[in-house]
Amino acid sequence: MNADDLDKTKKTPAFQMVIVHLRNQIRSGKLAAHAALPSERAIAEQFGISRMTARRALLAVEMEGLAYSSGRRGRFVSPQRVAYDISKTVSLSALIGQDGPGLTIKVISQQMAQADAALSAKLAVPEGEVLYKYIRVFLLQDHPAFVEEEYAIASLFPGLFDHNLQQSTTVLMEREYNVPPHSGDITIRMRALNEQEAGLLNLPTYNAGIELEQVIYGPDGKPFCFGRQIWRGELAEFTAHAIVRR
Amino acid sequence: MNADDLDKTKKTPAFQMVIVHLRNQIRSGKLAAHAALPSERAIAEQFGISRMTARRALLAVEMEGLAYSSGRRGRFVSPQRVAYDISKTVSLSALIGQDGPGLTIKVISQQMAQADAALSAKLAVPEGEVLYKYIRVFLLQDHPAFVEEEYAIASLFPGLFDHNLQQSTTVLMEREYNVPPHSGDITIRMRALNEQEAGLLNLPTYNAGIELEQVIYGPDGKPFCFGRQIWRGELAEFTAHAIVRR
DNA sequence: CCACCATTCTGGTATATACCAAATGAAAAC
DNA sequence: GTTTTCATTTGGTATATACCAGAATGGTGG
């Protein structure tokens, strides 16, 4: 079946032809992971369409998760998705950091903060409670995967910022402060990135991503840490094994 | 801070002004849930921008989850997200169907199918095993929320299609066949909709959505049902309570 | 009262063009 | 060999315009 066959019946939108073409190139392996896709202008010329239409196709391929854009550098083929098992609250760094390198953590900011209404509810502390707040970007193979904003109850972890934050904080908290993670409440949703997140993830503003929020509880059943991760949507998938509660 | 202040320093893109305006209208409640947003042409005229720019803003607001489009009827304010607790594998219909109405199930197709390689692995049956296959659309307040494609092992549920499929199938399987759900393996990812899904959800093609896959196991530890749901991304969030396994 | 039809509204696709800013790479200066 | 400079390439924003097809509306004729 070629394009003309479709044209006879319904008229296939031009941008869809480009999508099909790119999809094939990627799926067949002619374009390997992290290889550069043709530019908007190149596609426009090659297919005899306008640049805006080529752009539309490329954005669709991005949304499919087959490609990712990297600022004004170009678009590239996505690597395989990372499967993140949320049944183990232990952070990603513990999961990947050991198998091999490839995981880099960039600390964007670290400061003290006070619990607002939302945080006080989630962490079961009074409003105004002193918290550590830090923002980090996690990169897989030098490719930004997600931004994490985390809050930890300060009184439980004196001198937390004296440690290197380029590692799993749950592991750190367990090893240095004897506060092991025991359970977690997790929420996953899809939402658009704000400007800061988009900048850190090298994405155009208002791209959609997946948000994973988690409150981490200790063995005593009390929460000690709240985190919010925004993932590039094409990069992750979250798995869980659930027992039906009645 | 108004737009002019930003213009002095950096020049705020025009479409972002529209986004801010719409966001305020919605957040403040001036536009209630399911109320119609101004059309692309109306916004273009009101803000003195071209229609394509207005369109860009509206698409961004859609991606934020604040609005949803409904074919060529227009765009409307999104209702509140539905929280879906994946720790209870029991299907959504059990969750919502009792509180009040508002949930409608449309059966799109029902047929017999044979297990391919992927399905045989997930359901632990030989390739070629006979399965029920049915596709349904779930609507909340007459607004399509997700498309579900489900496969059930035929030999376990003789005459399944004699029952009304406009209800929770896990409940049906438990009540009529004494096969209660016991646990489930769940995967959540973000991906683009294909044409069929987009049509059923009243969305433009290549919109992104959230996919929830689940294999449901019985008390004997054997899988009996595999389902794949594609949600409108702005509509759902998934919660879970996880115990750390070591 | 209802069935039909034309008008008007909506978003979807597509064009050709323009300018900007970030990133890249090659040539020129040191 | 290193640094600086500059032209090129890239995506991002924006315009004005055009046509199409589905959806809603308001009227008209039965």
XYZ file of C-alpha atoms (C1' of nucleotides) in Angstrom:
552
model
C 0.000 0.000 0.000
C 1.432 3.351 -0.979
C 0.314 6.903 -0.492
C -1.621 7.100 -3.758
C -3.856 4.251 -2.710
C -4.941 6.244 0.281
C -5.343 9.406 -1.714
C -7.930 7.751 -3.911
C -10.249 7.220 -0.988
C -9.665 9.798 1.663
C -6.644 12.004 1.136
C -3.934 11.286 3.682
C -2.663 14.425 5.377
C 0.846 15.206 4.208
C 2.286 15.358 7.699
C 1.134 11.799 8.337
C 3.223 10.547 5.442
C 6.257 12.079 7.056
C 5.331 10.485 10.363
C 5.059 7.062 8.776
C 8.391 7.534 7.063
C 10.197 8.593 10.222
C 8.548 5.864 12.219
C 9.823 3.271 9.767
C 13.313 4.712 9.767
C 13.425 4.510 13.538
C 11.661 1.187 14.039
C 13.755 -0.512 11.388
C 16.920 0.684 13.049
C 18.129 2.741 10.082
C 18.216 5.536 12.609
C 19.773 4.212 15.810
C 19.206 5.543 19.316
C 20.517 9.100 19.758
C 21.047 9.487 16.013
C 19.991 12.840 14.586
C 16.726 13.097 12.684
C 16.634 15.232 9.557
C 15.977 18.883 10.311
C 12.648 20.590 9.729
C 13.999 22.328 6.646
C 15.515 19.154 5.239
C 12.256 17.263 5.585
C 10.289 20.103 4.061
C 12.513 20.053 1.004
C 12.680 16.275 0.715
C 8.905 15.841 0.846
C 8.048 19.036 -0.984
C 6.029 20.412 1.898
C 6.284 23.588 3.904
C 8.464 23.789 6.936
C 5.510 24.230 9.280
C 4.044 20.964 8.067
C 7.354 19.183 8.511
C 7.499 20.634 11.990
C 4.048 19.309 12.758
C 5.173 15.811 11.807
C 8.311 16.022 13.890
C 6.379 17.195 16.920
C 4.023 14.251 16.492
C 6.940 11.835 16.355
C 8.232 13.437 19.529
C 4.878 12.927 21.207
C 4.908 9.302 20.182
C 8.057 8.975 22.176
C 10.155 7.913 19.196
C 12.281 11.035 19.212
C 13.313 13.771 21.555
C 14.307 17.309 20.836
C 17.346 18.865 22.373
C 16.983 22.615 22.350
C 18.123 24.177 19.118
C 20.532 21.389 18.438
C 18.086 19.173 16.626
C 15.942 16.120 17.187
C 17.269 12.677 18.015
C 16.040 9.117 18.243
C 14.842 8.160 21.707
C 16.570 5.378 23.595
C 14.575 2.569 25.154
C 12.246 3.454 27.970
C 13.404 2.998 31.531
C 11.117 0.797 33.598
C 10.743 2.211 37.088
C 9.210 -0.109 39.649
C 7.232 2.044 42.037
C 6.592 -0.955 44.290
C 10.111 -0.293 45.494
C 10.087 3.233 46.802
C 13.870 3.220 46.727
C 14.944 5.929 44.368
C 16.116 5.408 40.841
C 19.750 6.019 41.639
C 19.816 2.815 43.650
C 18.329 0.979 40.684
C 20.569 2.170 37.913
C 23.645 3.489 39.674
C 24.892 0.020 40.393
C 24.468 -1.759 37.089
C 26.772 0.629 35.348
C 27.439 4.273 34.960
C 25.182 6.298 32.681
C 23.388 8.033 35.521
C 24.468 11.566 36.342
C 22.876 13.819 38.945
C 23.108 17.578 38.675
C 22.217 19.556 41.786
C 20.396 22.687 40.666
C 19.671 24.245 44.036
C 19.663 23.401 47.719
C 18.215 25.569 50.464
C 16.149 25.610 53.618
C 12.419 26.126 53.310
C 9.328 26.238 55.470
C 6.342 23.945 55.117
C 3.341 25.571 53.502
C -0.171 24.210 53.847
C 0.247 21.512 51.203
C 3.597 20.309 52.493
C 2.506 20.311 56.121
C -0.386 18.040 55.221
C 1.793 15.672 53.233
C 4.600 15.475 55.771
C 2.355 15.598 58.860
C 4.242 18.531 60.372
C 2.979 21.949 61.470
C 3.005 24.786 58.945
C 6.293 26.623 59.105
C 8.297 23.498 59.978
C 11.834 23.786 58.687
C 12.582 21.596 55.682
C 15.459 20.881 53.368
C 14.560 21.650 49.794
C 16.677 20.643 46.859
C 16.194 20.406 43.113
C 18.158 17.967 41.011
C 18.236 16.853 37.400
C 18.839 13.215 36.594
C 20.553 12.401 33.315
C 20.767 9.004 31.663
C 23.609 8.765 29.184
C 24.020 12.545 29.451
C 20.423 12.964 28.355
C 18.118 14.669 30.872
C 15.462 12.256 32.109
C 13.661 14.008 34.939
C 13.726 16.902 37.368
C 13.221 16.170 41.027
C 12.182 18.565 43.760
C 12.455 17.035 47.196
C 11.609 18.168 50.723
C 12.946 16.452 53.848
C 12.137 17.242 57.466
C 15.215 19.080 58.699
C 15.132 18.002 62.337
C 15.498 14.359 61.322
C 18.593 14.866 59.187
C 20.985 17.361 60.814
C 23.724 18.411 58.425
C 22.154 16.766 55.398
C 23.663 19.360 53.074
C 27.145 18.448 54.260
C 26.770 15.293 52.237
C 27.031 14.979 48.505
C 23.592 15.146 46.988
C 24.726 13.475 43.772
C 23.471 10.160 45.059
C 20.271 8.517 46.161
C 18.958 10.497 49.110
C 16.888 7.627 50.465
C 20.026 5.521 50.603
C 21.851 8.427 52.228
C 19.140 8.892 54.811
C 19.153 5.234 55.671
C 22.925 4.879 55.904
C 23.803 8.111 57.689
C 20.683 8.728 59.758
C 19.242 5.268 60.203
C 15.924 6.270 58.660
C 15.054 3.546 56.161
C 12.166 3.911 53.730
C 9.353 1.566 54.605
C 6.409 2.530 52.417
C 5.275 5.278 50.115
C 2.202 6.986 48.739
C 2.640 7.560 45.059
C 0.692 9.619 42.551
C 1.309 9.600 38.807
C -0.229 12.038 36.380
C 0.438 13.610 33.026
C 0.827 17.360 32.900
C 2.553 20.148 31.024
C 6.010 21.316 32.046
C 6.524 24.793 33.382
C 9.281 26.992 32.052
C 11.927 26.014 34.586
C 11.327 22.313 34.100
C 11.299 22.647 30.344
C 14.592 24.487 30.484
C 16.215 21.869 32.666
C 14.946 19.029 30.507
C 15.899 20.760 27.275
C 12.345 20.805 26.037
C 10.133 23.474 24.512
C 7.784 25.022 27.034
C 4.385 23.467 27.498
C 5.495 20.050 26.448
C 3.706 17.337 28.377
C 5.510 15.101 30.833
C 4.785 12.577 33.557
C 4.770 13.673 37.155
C 5.471 11.224 39.943
C 4.830 12.438 43.470
C 5.793 10.388 46.448
C 5.567 10.707 50.185
C 8.037 8.358 51.849
C 7.241 6.883 55.253
C 9.579 5.380 57.809
C 9.051 2.160 59.761
C 7.162 4.152 62.397
C 4.586 5.076 59.786
C 5.553 8.738 59.834
C 6.467 10.554 56.606
C 9.956 12.003 56.428
C 10.379 13.014 52.800
C 8.261 14.343 49.967
C 9.420 14.326 46.379
C 8.061 15.347 43.020
C 9.661 14.112 39.806
C 8.847 15.363 36.320
C 9.889 12.887 33.680
C 10.268 13.324 29.955
C 7.189 11.435 28.874
C 8.856 9.323 26.216
C 11.515 8.051 28.546
C 9.927 6.256 31.417
C 7.317 3.730 32.284
C 6.196 2.880 35.774
C 5.397 -0.605 36.917
C 3.834 -1.913 40.082
C 2.597 -5.136 41.533
C -0.587 -4.580 43.462
C -2.484 -6.812 45.848
C -6.214 -6.236 45.848
C -7.301 -4.784 49.176
C -10.858 -5.388 50.240
C 3.922 42.336 37.161
C 2.273 42.776 33.783
C 3.237 41.912 30.262
C 4.935 45.237 29.582
C 7.393 44.688 32.396
C 8.499 41.512 30.732
C 8.632 43.120 27.329
C 11.200 45.574 28.556
C 13.600 42.785 29.384
C 12.910 39.776 27.261
C 9.827 39.961 25.059
C 7.127 37.545 26.163
C 5.831 35.407 23.318
C 2.313 36.432 22.366
C 0.888 32.962 22.776
C 2.052 32.882 26.388
C -0.049 35.935 27.178
C -3.089 34.104 25.920
C -2.167 31.078 28.001
C -1.882 33.178 31.146
C -5.220 34.792 30.427
C -7.018 31.496 29.856
C -5.370 29.943 32.862
C -6.653 32.767 35.054
C -10.141 32.545 33.632
C -10.255 28.851 34.401
C -8.491 28.860 37.757
C -10.596 31.738 39.036
C -13.752 29.925 38.114
C -14.948 32.523 35.623
C -15.047 29.607 33.244
C -16.607 26.650 35.052
C -16.029 22.983 34.279
C -17.344 21.999 30.835
C -17.877 25.637 29.868
C -16.835 26.529 26.340
C -13.557 28.367 25.788
C -13.478 31.137 23.210
C -12.815 29.830 19.721
C -9.492 30.149 17.934
C -10.869 32.916 15.755
C -12.395 34.794 18.680
C -9.107 34.754 20.589
C -7.154 35.826 17.536
C -9.394 38.853 17.104
C -9.535 39.703 20.811
C -5.772 39.665 21.249
C -4.924 40.983 17.809
C -2.897 37.920 16.886
C -3.151 35.451 14.056
C -5.330 32.407 14.335
C -2.366 30.033 14.254
C -0.889 31.742 17.292
C -4.187 31.577 19.126
C -4.335 27.916 18.219
C -0.876 27.371 19.646
C -1.998 28.838 22.957
C -5.146 26.746 23.073
C -3.203 23.573 22.376
C -0.849 24.449 25.216
C -3.755 24.952 27.590
C -5.049 21.575 26.487
C -1.700 19.983 27.246
C -1.714 21.572 30.673
C -4.882 19.656 31.312
C -6.971 22.748 31.900
C -9.112 22.246 28.828
C -10.142 19.509 26.484
C -11.162 19.677 22.868
C -14.181 17.891 21.581
C -13.822 17.332 17.876
C -14.999 20.278 15.848
C -17.399 21.371 18.510
C -14.939 23.534 20.386
C -12.791 23.459 23.489
C -14.111 23.170 27.016
C -12.884 23.507 30.578
C -11.670 20.224 32.051
C -13.401 18.800 35.091
C -11.379 17.706 38.119
C -9.061 14.785 37.689
C -10.232 11.356 38.683
C -7.942 9.639 41.181
C -7.578 5.976 40.307
C -6.055 3.808 43.010
C -4.082 1.108 41.262
C -3.464 -0.645 44.569
C -6.987 -1.918 44.098
C -6.951 -3.744 40.810
C -10.729 -3.707 40.797
C -11.823 -1.768 37.765
C -12.989 1.789 37.743
C -16.614 0.908 37.288
C -16.677 -0.575 40.763
C -15.170 2.612 42.116
C -17.418 5.169 40.500
C -20.496 3.242 39.472
C -21.758 3.078 43.004
C -21.299 6.602 44.236
C -23.596 7.985 41.608
C -24.231 7.746 37.937
C -21.983 9.704 35.609
C -20.202 6.611 34.330
C -21.289 5.265 30.984
C -19.691 2.357 29.165
C -19.925 2.038 25.400
C -19.032 -1.335 23.907
C -17.209 -0.714 20.649
C -16.494 -4.275 19.629
C -16.489 -7.789 21.036
C -15.051 -10.819 19.315
C -12.989 -13.946 19.761
C -9.254 -13.720 19.209
C -6.167 -15.870 19.413
C -3.185 -15.175 21.633
C -0.181 -13.824 19.776
C 3.332 -13.966 21.171
C 2.919 -10.951 23.429
C -0.425 -12.032 24.808
C 0.650 -15.596 25.373
C 3.541 -14.366 27.478
C 1.372 -12.041 29.520
C -1.452 -14.515 30.107
C 0.785 -17.585 30.463
C -1.101 -19.523 27.798
C 0.175 -21.136 24.580
C 0.149 -19.098 21.398
C -3.124 -19.534 19.610
C -5.130 -19.914 22.825
C -8.689 -18.660 22.343
C -9.429 -15.370 24.038
C -12.300 -12.971 24.393
C -11.389 -9.562 23.085
C -13.512 -6.505 23.636
C -13.020 -2.781 23.285
C -14.963 -0.332 25.366
C -15.050 3.408 25.901
C -15.647 4.765 29.381
C -17.370 8.129 29.680
C -17.579 10.268 32.789
C -20.431 12.743 32.646
C -20.833 11.918 28.952
C -17.237 12.928 28.357
C -14.931 10.192 27.052
C -12.273 9.345 29.631
C -10.477 6.277 28.330
C -10.546 3.435 25.844
C -10.038 -0.060 27.135
C -9.001 -3.122 25.182
C -9.281 -6.283 27.243
C -8.449 -9.948 26.671
C -9.794 -12.764 28.840
C -8.997 -16.457 28.619
C -12.078 -17.952 26.987
C -11.983 -21.360 28.621
C -12.355 -19.804 32.056
C -15.452 -17.788 31.234
C -17.850 -19.762 29.014
C -20.586 -17.563 27.609
C -18.994 -14.328 28.754
C -20.504 -12.439 25.844
C -23.993 -13.464 26.925
C -23.614 -10.980 29.743
C -23.883 -7.255 29.469
C -20.427 -5.786 29.053
C -21.550 -2.357 30.204
C -20.308 -3.097 33.695
C -17.109 -3.926 35.500
C -15.807 -7.164 33.999
C -13.741 -8.041 37.050
C -16.883 -7.851 39.150
C -18.706 -9.919 36.531
C -15.996 -12.544 36.467
C -16.018 -12.815 40.208
C -19.787 -12.989 40.606
C -20.664 -15.253 37.693
C -17.549 -17.385 37.389
C -16.123 -17.289 40.888
C -12.805 -15.921 39.640
C -11.937 -13.054 41.961
C -9.035 -10.694 41.213
C -6.236 -11.193 43.663
C -3.293 -9.180 42.372
C -2.139 -7.341 39.309
C 0.938 -6.253 37.410
C 0.513 -2.710 36.270
C 2.467 -0.559 33.835
C 1.872 3.140 33.270
C 3.403 5.148 30.480
C 2.758 8.223 28.414
C 2.360 7.769 24.694
C 0.629 9.181 21.640
C -2.836 7.999 20.653
C -3.346 6.142 17.429
C -6.111 7.087 15.038
C -8.748 4.760 16.414
C -8.151 5.809 19.980
C -8.102 9.473 19.076
C -11.403 9.054 17.275
C -13.033 7.308 20.203
C -11.755 9.882 22.673
C -12.703 12.804 20.469
C -9.137 14.005 20.231
C -6.938 15.078 17.359
C -4.588 12.345 16.224
C -1.173 12.153 17.835
C -2.296 13.728 21.037
C -0.503 12.244 24.014
C -2.326 10.169 26.614
C -1.604 7.876 29.527
C -1.597 4.154 28.991
C -2.304 1.769 31.851
C -1.647 -1.900 31.189
C -2.625 -4.522 33.687
C -2.424 -8.256 33.961
C -4.902 -9.531 36.536
C -4.111 -12.657 38.536
C -6.464 -14.935 40.402
C -5.946 -16.378 43.883
C -4.067 -19.301 42.324
C -1.464 -16.874 41.018
C -2.440 -17.477 37.412
C -3.338 -14.575 35.108
C -6.826 -14.606 33.630
C -7.225 -11.186 32.076
C -5.097 -8.599 30.327
C -6.251 -5.049 29.784
C -4.884 -1.898 28.249
C -6.472 1.456 28.978
C -5.656 4.708 27.200
C -6.699 7.703 29.243
C -7.073 11.297 28.223
C -4.009 12.654 29.948
C -5.673 15.606 31.619
C -8.333 13.504 33.224
C -6.744 10.942 35.434
C -4.138 10.485 38.075
C -3.017 7.169 39.449
C -2.247 6.582 43.077
C -0.683 3.667 44.861
C 0.533 2.736 48.285
C 3.706 0.734 48.045
C 5.601 -1.264 50.619
C 9.332 -1.366 50.072
C 10.426 -4.873 49.142
C 13.970 -5.850 49.907
C -44.534 18.658 15.228
C -41.028 16.946 12.602
C -37.899 16.229 8.663
C -34.957 18.542 5.605
C -31.675 21.993 4.083
C -28.715 25.929 3.846
C -25.957 28.923 6.593
C -22.598 29.653 9.987
C -19.611 28.183 13.356
C -15.881 25.178 14.754
C -11.310 23.045 14.503
C -7.816 20.556 11.088
C -4.620 20.937 7.431
C -1.517 23.452 4.612
C 1.100 27.194 2.450
C 4.964 30.696 1.952
C 7.325 33.861 4.426
C 9.898 36.343 8.002
C 12.812 37.257 11.867
C 15.116 35.727 16.219
C 18.351 33.258 19.208
C 20.912 29.409 20.438
C 24.262 26.075 18.884
C 27.726 24.461 15.731
C 31.679 24.367 13.047
C 35.170 26.286 10.269
C 38.192 29.971 9.285
C 41.062 33.609 11.058
C 43.863 35.672 14.593
C 46.781 35.038 18.241
C 48.082 24.827 19.520
C 44.818 27.694 21.300
C 41.527 31.282 21.195
C 38.528 34.417 18.825
C 35.371 35.528 15.321
C 31.861 34.798 12.055
C 28.793 32.523 8.864
C 25.691 28.588 8.833
C 22.326 25.565 10.657
C 18.884 24.606 13.910
C 14.526 25.119 16.181
C 11.024 28.818 18.078
C 7.782 32.350 17.195
C 4.685 34.748 14.297
C 2.056 36.346 10.270
C -1.848 36.254 6.751
C -4.212 33.322 4.051
C -6.796 29.423 2.130
C -9.671 25.495 1.861
C -11.945 21.384 4.005
C -15.163 18.784 6.860
C -17.779 18.070 10.952
C -21.280 20.217 14.180
C -24.747 23.350 15.472
C -28.413 26.458 14.170
C -32.303 28.423 12.340
C -35.500 28.368 9.043
C -38.729 26.218 5.661
C -41.761 22.915 3.879
C -44.290 18.890 4.631
